[in-house]
Amino acid sequence: DQQVKQNSPSLSVQEGRISILNCDYTNSMFDYFLWYKKYPAEGPTFLISISSIKDKNEDGRFTVFLNKSAKHLSLHIVPSQPGDSAVYFCAASPAGGTSYGKLTFGQGTILTVHP
Amino acid sequence: KAGVTQTPRYLIKTRGQQVTLSCSPISGHRSVSWYQQTPGQGLQFLFEYFSETQRNKGNFPGRFSGRQFSNSRSEMNVSTLELGDSALYLCASSLRVDRASYNEQFFGPGTRLTVL
């Protein structure tokens, strides 16, 4: 049972435009969400996070939106740059003792930004 | 500040052998988590250690084990290797010290294990 889903395996965007990556989750115990970027042969790099008490968090070109009622979050990258081309993973963590160190990841979305 | 380091970066073993992977967390980070990444299953949580104690464990067989040392460095061991154990093994460290705090995990580059 996949508790975190990224339904779009890939996304292609023109440089300078907005990239929107989507993520859905099913476990209502999740209350902390993160986005990671991953290049081939490297470990994931942390981008931005959001807790369930917020519905938006911004950091430079990256904004994450959380819709708890829909169990949906999205990552907006504006403006998109060719260097943003990578695999993007959504991850979630529940509060409480069962969450120690455990992130549940989606399958990833390959973002390609064309010059 | 130095990032998370993992050794070795690449490893080739044969079925039935055992392997030990090493992870050094970011200085000051006491929580270390391990993940397995495969094309079919994605990134899956193996276990987490804090202050030399395993606090959480994922759904992997007992052949997968780990430990943490007093300096927070961690090792994971896989015994009786199977072909399906071929994967990228990632270690992540975090400042997280209690259930109420939210701390991001910072990943190392991973160890690519190939089982022949």
Coordinates of C-alpha atoms in Angstrom, one line a residue:
Chain A
D1 CA 0.0 0.0 0.0
Q2 CA 1.6 3.2 -1.2
Q3 CA 1.0 5.9 1.4
V4 CA 2.7 8.7 -0.5
K5 CA 2.0 8.9 -4.2
Q6 CA 3.5 11.0 -6.9
N7 CA 1.3 10.2 -9.9
S8 CA 3.3 12.0 -12.5
P9 CA 6.5 10.1 -13.4
S10 CA 7.8 13.0 -15.4
L11 CA 7.3 16.7 -16.1
S12 CA 8.8 18.8 -18.8
V13 CA 9.0 22.6 -18.4
Q14 CA 10.5 25.5 -20.3
E15 CA 13.2 27.6 -18.6
G16 CA 11.7 30.6 -16.8
R17 CA 8.2 29.0 -16.4
I18 CA 6.7 27.5 -13.3
S19 CA 7.2 23.9 -12.4
I20 CA 4.5 22.3 -10.3
L21 CA 5.1 18.9 -8.8
N22 CA 2.3 17.1 -7.0
C23 CA 2.1 14.6 -4.2
D24 CA -0.9 12.8 -2.5
Y25 CA -0.9 10.9 0.7
T26 CA -3.3 8.6 2.4
N27 CA -2.1 8.3 5.9
S28 CA -3.9 10.9 8.1
M29 CA -1.2 10.5 10.7
F30 CA 1.3 12.2 8.5
D31 CA 1.9 15.7 9.8
Y32 CA 5.3 16.7 8.4
F33 CA 6.2 16.8 4.8
L34 CA 9.4 17.3 2.9
W35 CA 10.6 17.7 -0.7
Y36 CA 14.0 16.3 -1.8
K37 CA 15.9 16.7 -5.1
K38 CA 18.1 13.9 -6.4
Y39 CA 20.7 13.7 -9.1
P40 CA 21.9 10.4 -10.4
A41 CA 24.6 8.7 -8.3
E42 CA 24.0 11.2 -5.4
G43 CA 21.9 11.1 -2.3
P44 CA 18.7 13.2 -2.0
T45 CA 19.2 16.8 -1.2
F46 CA 16.7 18.5 1.2
L47 CA 14.8 21.4 -0.5
I48 CA 11.9 22.5 1.7
S49 CA 9.5 21.2 4.4
I50 CA 6.1 22.0 5.8
S51 CA 4.3 21.0 9.0
S52 CA 0.6 20.4 9.1
I53 CA -0.1 23.5 11.0
K54 CA 0.8 25.6 7.9
D55 CA -0.6 25.6 4.4
K56 CA 2.3 27.3 2.7
N57 CA 6.0 27.6 3.1
E58 CA 8.3 29.6 0.9
D59 CA 12.1 29.5 0.4
G60 CA 13.4 31.5 -2.5
R61 CA 12.2 30.0 -5.7
F62 CA 10.6 27.1 -3.9
T63 CA 7.1 27.1 -2.4
V64 CA 5.3 24.1 -0.9
F65 CA 1.5 24.2 -0.5
L66 CA -0.3 21.8 1.8
N67 CA -4.1 21.0 1.5
K68 CA -4.8 18.8 4.5
S69 CA -8.5 18.2 3.6
A70 CA -7.5 16.8 0.2
K71 CA -4.3 15.1 1.6
H72 CA -2.4 16.8 -1.2
L73 CA 0.8 18.9 -1.4
S74 CA 2.6 20.5 -4.2
L75 CA 6.0 22.1 -4.9
H76 CA 6.2 25.2 -7.0
I77 CA 9.5 26.2 -8.6
V78 CA 9.5 29.7 -10.0
P79 CA 11.3 30.5 -12.2
S80 CA 12.5 27.1 -13.4
Q81 CA 16.1 26.8 -14.4
P82 CA 17.9 24.0 -16.3
G83 CA 19.9 23.2 -13.2
D84 CA 16.6 22.2 -11.5
S85 CA 16.4 19.1 -13.8
A86 CA 16.5 16.2 -11.4
V87 CA 14.2 13.6 -9.7
Y88 CA 12.0 15.2 -7.0
F89 CA 10.8 13.1 -4.1
C90 CA 8.0 14.0 -1.7
A91 CA 8.3 12.5 1.8
A92 CA 6.1 12.4 4.8
S93 CA 6.5 11.7 8.5
P94 CA 4.0 11.1 11.3
A95 CA 4.2 12.7 14.7
G96 CA 4.8 10.4 17.7
G97 CA 7.2 7.7 18.7
T98 CA 6.6 5.5 15.7
S99 CA 8.0 8.2 13.5
Y100 CA 11.6 8.1 14.8
G101 CA 13.8 8.6 11.8
K102 CA 11.3 7.2 9.3
L103 CA 10.3 9.1 6.2
T104 CA 7.9 7.6 3.7
F105 CA 8.8 8.5 0.2
G106 CA 6.8 8.8 -3.0
Q107 CA 8.1 7.2 -6.2
G108 CA 9.6 10.5 -7.5
T109 CA 8.9 12.8 -10.5
I110 CA 11.6 13.4 -13.1
L111 CA 11.7 17.1 -13.8
T112 CA 13.3 18.3 -17.1
V113 CA 13.7 22.0 -17.6
H114 CA 14.5 22.9 -21.2
P115 CA 16.6 26.0 -22.0
Chain B
K1 CA 30.3 21.7 8.1
A2 CA 31.0 18.4 6.4
G3 CA 28.1 16.5 5.1
V4 CA 27.1 12.9 5.6
T5 CA 29.7 10.5 4.4
Q6 CA 29.3 6.9 3.4
T7 CA 31.9 4.2 2.6
P8 CA 32.4 2.4 0.4
R9 CA 30.7 4.1 -2.5
Y10 CA 30.6 1.0 -4.6
L11 CA 30.6 -2.7 -3.6
I12 CA 30.3 -5.9 -5.5
K13 CA 29.5 -9.1 -3.7
T14 CA 28.3 -12.6 -4.5
R15 CA 25.2 -14.4 -3.2
G16 CA 25.6 -15.8 0.3
Q17 CA 28.3 -13.3 1.4
Q18 CA 27.8 -10.6 4.0
V19 CA 28.5 -6.9 3.7
T20 CA 29.0 -4.0 6.1
L21 CA 28.4 -0.4 5.1
S22 CA 29.5 2.6 7.1
C23 CA 28.0 6.0 7.6
S24 CA 29.4 9.1 9.4
P25 CA 26.7 11.7 10.2
I26 CA 27.0 15.4 10.1
S27 CA 28.8 16.7 13.2
G28 CA 26.3 17.1 16.1
H29 CA 23.7 14.9 14.5
R30 CA 22.8 12.0 16.7
S31 CA 20.0 10.3 14.7
V32 CA 21.0 8.1 11.8
S33 CA 18.5 6.5 9.5
W34 CA 19.2 4.0 6.7
Y35 CA 17.2 3.5 3.5
Q36 CA 17.3 1.1 0.6
Q37 CA 16.6 2.5 -2.9
T38 CA 15.6 0.1 -5.8
P39 CA 14.0 0.9 -9.1
G40 CA 11.0 -1.2 -8.2
Q41 CA 10.3 -0.3 -4.6
G42 CA 11.7 3.3 -4.4
L43 CA 13.2 4.6 -1.2
Q44 CA 12.3 2.3 1.8
F45 CA 13.2 2.9 5.4
L46 CA 15.4 0.2 7.0
F47 CA 16.0 1.5 10.6
E48 CA 17.0 4.4 12.7
Y49 CA 19.5 4.7 15.5
F50 CA 19.9 7.3 18.2
S51 CA 22.4 7.3 21.1
E52 CA 23.4 3.8 20.1
T53 CA 19.9 2.4 20.3
Q54 CA 17.6 1.3 17.5
R55 CA 14.4 3.3 17.9
N56 CA 12.6 2.3 14.7
K57 CA 12.7 -0.5 12.2
G58 CA 11.1 -1.0 8.7
N59 CA 9.8 -4.1 7.1
F60 CA 13.0 -5.9 6.2
P61 CA 14.1 -9.4 7.2
G62 CA 16.5 -10.0 10.0
R63 CA 19.4 -10.4 7.6
F64 CA 19.5 -6.6 7.7
S65 CA 20.9 -5.2 10.9
G66 CA 22.7 -2.1 12.1
R67 CA 24.4 -0.5 15.0
Q68 CA 25.5 2.9 16.1
F69 CA 28.7 3.9 18.0
S70 CA 29.2 6.4 20.7
N71 CA 30.5 9.0 18.2
S72 CA 27.1 8.6 16.3
R73 CA 28.8 6.8 13.4
S74 CA 26.6 3.9 12.2
E75 CA 27.1 0.7 10.3
M76 CA 24.6 -1.6 8.6
N77 CA 25.2 -5.2 7.9
V78 CA 23.5 -7.5 5.4
S79 CA 24.1 -11.2 5.9
T80 CA 23.5 -14.0 3.4
L81 CA 23.2 -11.7 0.4
E82 CA 20.5 -12.3 -2.2
L83 CA 20.4 -11.0 -5.7
G84 CA 17.4 -8.8 -4.7
D85 CA 19.6 -6.9 -2.2
S86 CA 21.3 -5.1 -5.1
A87 CA 20.4 -1.5 -4.4
L88 CA 21.6 2.0 -3.4
Y89 CA 21.9 2.1 0.4
L90 CA 21.4 5.6 1.7
C91 CA 22.2 6.9 5.2
A92 CA 20.7 10.1 6.5
S93 CA 21.4 12.1 9.7
S94 CA 19.2 14.4 11.6
L95 CA 19.3 16.6 14.7
R96 CA 16.0 15.1 15.8
V97 CA 16.1 14.3 19.5
D98 CA 12.5 13.8 20.5
R99 CA 9.1 13.0 19.0
A100 CA 7.9 16.5 19.2
S101 CA 10.6 18.1 17.1
Y102 CA 10.6 18.1 13.3
N103 CA 14.1 18.0 11.8
E104 CA 15.0 17.4 8.2
Q105 CA 17.1 14.4 7.3
F106 CA 20.3 15.0 5.4
F107 CA 21.5 12.2 3.1
G108 CA 24.9 10.9 2.2
P109 CA 25.8 9.9 -1.4
G110 CA 24.9 6.3 -0.8
T111 CA 26.7 3.0 -1.3
R112 CA 25.8 1.1 -4.5
L113 CA 25.7 -2.6 -3.7
T114 CA 25.7 -5.1 -6.5
V115 CA 25.1 -8.8 -5.7
L116 CA 26.1 -11.3 -8.4

